[in-house]
Amino acid sequence: MQAGSVAERRLPRLSVVMVVGACRERGQYALDRLCAQTALDKLQIVVVDVAEASVRELVVPPGAPVEIVQAHGVDRWATA
């Protein structure tokens, strides 16, 4: 692939994965701060939402590189 090609420019330079549960205000604040970064076009943001389905949804600005993965009701990933 040639340096500076379109395909190369679309790859994120940094991927961020965040897990958000019942603390919606804290999760929304963190997501808002990530989406306010000047290098937003170089980021990929993945939010794993483990809160119950009845809580309010997170708000994502239009065009922000955010993918929300719904994992409602997950209370643990594995035993320690």
GROMACS .gro file of C-alpha atoms in nm:
model
   80
    1MET     CA    1   0.000   0.000   0.000
    2GLN     CA    2   0.133   0.347  -0.086
    3ALA     CA    3   0.199   0.585   0.201
    4GLY     CA    4  -0.084   0.833   0.236
    5SER     CA    5  -0.336   0.623   0.044
    6VAL     CA    6  -0.707   0.654   0.125
    7ALA     CA    7  -0.721   0.310   0.288
    8GLU     CA    8  -0.427   0.395   0.514
    9ARG     CA    9  -0.578   0.726   0.628
   10ARG     CA   10  -0.901   0.557   0.738
   11LEU     CA   11  -0.727   0.326   0.985
   12PRO     CA   12  -0.745   0.459   1.341
   13ARG     CA   13  -0.418   0.555   1.506
   14LEU     CA   14  -0.564   0.479   1.850
   15SER     CA   15  -0.848   0.255   1.961
   16VAL     CA   16  -1.026   0.323   2.290
   17VAL     CA   17  -1.245   0.063   2.460
   18MET     CA   18  -1.455   0.173   2.756
   19VAL     CA   19  -1.706  -0.019   2.964
   20VAL     CA   20  -2.009   0.175   3.087
   21GLY     CA   21  -2.258   0.043   3.338
   22ALA     CA   22  -2.508   0.204   3.572
   23CYS     CA   23  -2.298   0.521   3.626
   24ARG     CA   24  -2.439   0.685   3.313
   25GLU     CA   25  -2.331   1.040   3.396
   26ARG     CA   26  -1.969   0.931   3.441
   27GLY     CA   27  -1.977   0.724   3.121
   28GLN     CA   28  -2.140   1.005   2.922
   29TYR     CA   29  -1.883   1.254   3.053
   30ALA     CA   30  -1.593   1.028   2.947
   31LEU     CA   31  -1.750   0.968   2.605
   32ASP     CA   32  -1.808   1.342   2.558
   33ARG     CA   33  -1.444   1.416   2.644
   34LEU     CA   34  -1.320   1.152   2.398
   35CYS     CA   35  -1.543   1.292   2.123
   36ALA     CA   36  -1.409   1.643   2.193
   37GLN     CA   37  -1.049   1.544   2.113
   38THR     CA   38  -0.883   1.739   1.834
   39ALA     CA   39  -0.753   1.410   1.691
   40LEU     CA   40  -1.102   1.255   1.678
   41ASP     CA   41  -1.049   1.160   1.313
   42LYS     CA   42  -0.763   0.934   1.424
   43LEU     CA   43  -0.962   0.754   1.696
   44GLN     CA   44  -1.182   0.448   1.709
   45ILE     CA   45  -1.403   0.441   2.021
   46VAL     CA   46  -1.578   0.122   2.130
   47VAL     CA   47  -1.823   0.141   2.421
   48VAL     CA   48  -1.929  -0.184   2.587
   49ASP     CA   49  -2.261  -0.101   2.753
   50VAL     CA   50  -2.329  -0.345   3.039
   51ALA     CA   51  -2.612  -0.148   3.202
   52GLU     CA   52  -2.967  -0.279   3.217
   53ALA     CA   53  -3.174  -0.209   2.907
   54SER     CA   54  -3.402   0.025   3.105
   55VAL     CA   55  -3.136   0.295   3.165
   56ARG     CA   56  -3.105   0.598   2.940
   57GLU     CA   57  -2.899   0.554   2.626
   58LEU     CA   58  -2.563   0.721   2.579
   59VAL     CA   59  -2.560   1.011   2.335
   60VAL     CA   60  -2.304   1.002   2.054
   61PRO     CA   61  -2.234   1.315   1.848
   62PRO     CA   62  -2.316   1.276   1.477
   63GLY     CA   63  -2.019   1.152   1.278
   64ALA     CA   64  -1.815   1.049   1.584
   65PRO     CA   65  -1.623   0.721   1.534
   66VAL     CA   66  -1.812   0.541   1.813
   67GLU     CA   67  -1.947   0.187   1.815
   68ILE     CA   68  -2.168   0.086   2.107
   69VAL     CA   69  -2.178  -0.286   2.186
   70GLN     CA   70  -2.484  -0.377   2.392
   71ALA     CA   71  -2.408  -0.632   2.664
   72HIS     CA   72  -2.706  -0.566   2.892
   73GLY     CA   73  -2.705  -0.752   3.218
   74VAL     CA   74  -2.347  -0.876   3.210
   75ASP     CA   75  -2.233  -0.859   3.572
   76ARG     CA   76  -1.892  -1.022   3.530
   77TRP     CA   77  -1.666  -1.142   3.251
   78ALA     CA   78  -1.485  -1.421   3.433
   79THR     CA   79  -1.390  -1.538   3.779
   80ALA     CA   80  -1.065  -1.405   3.918
   0.00000   0.00000   0.00000
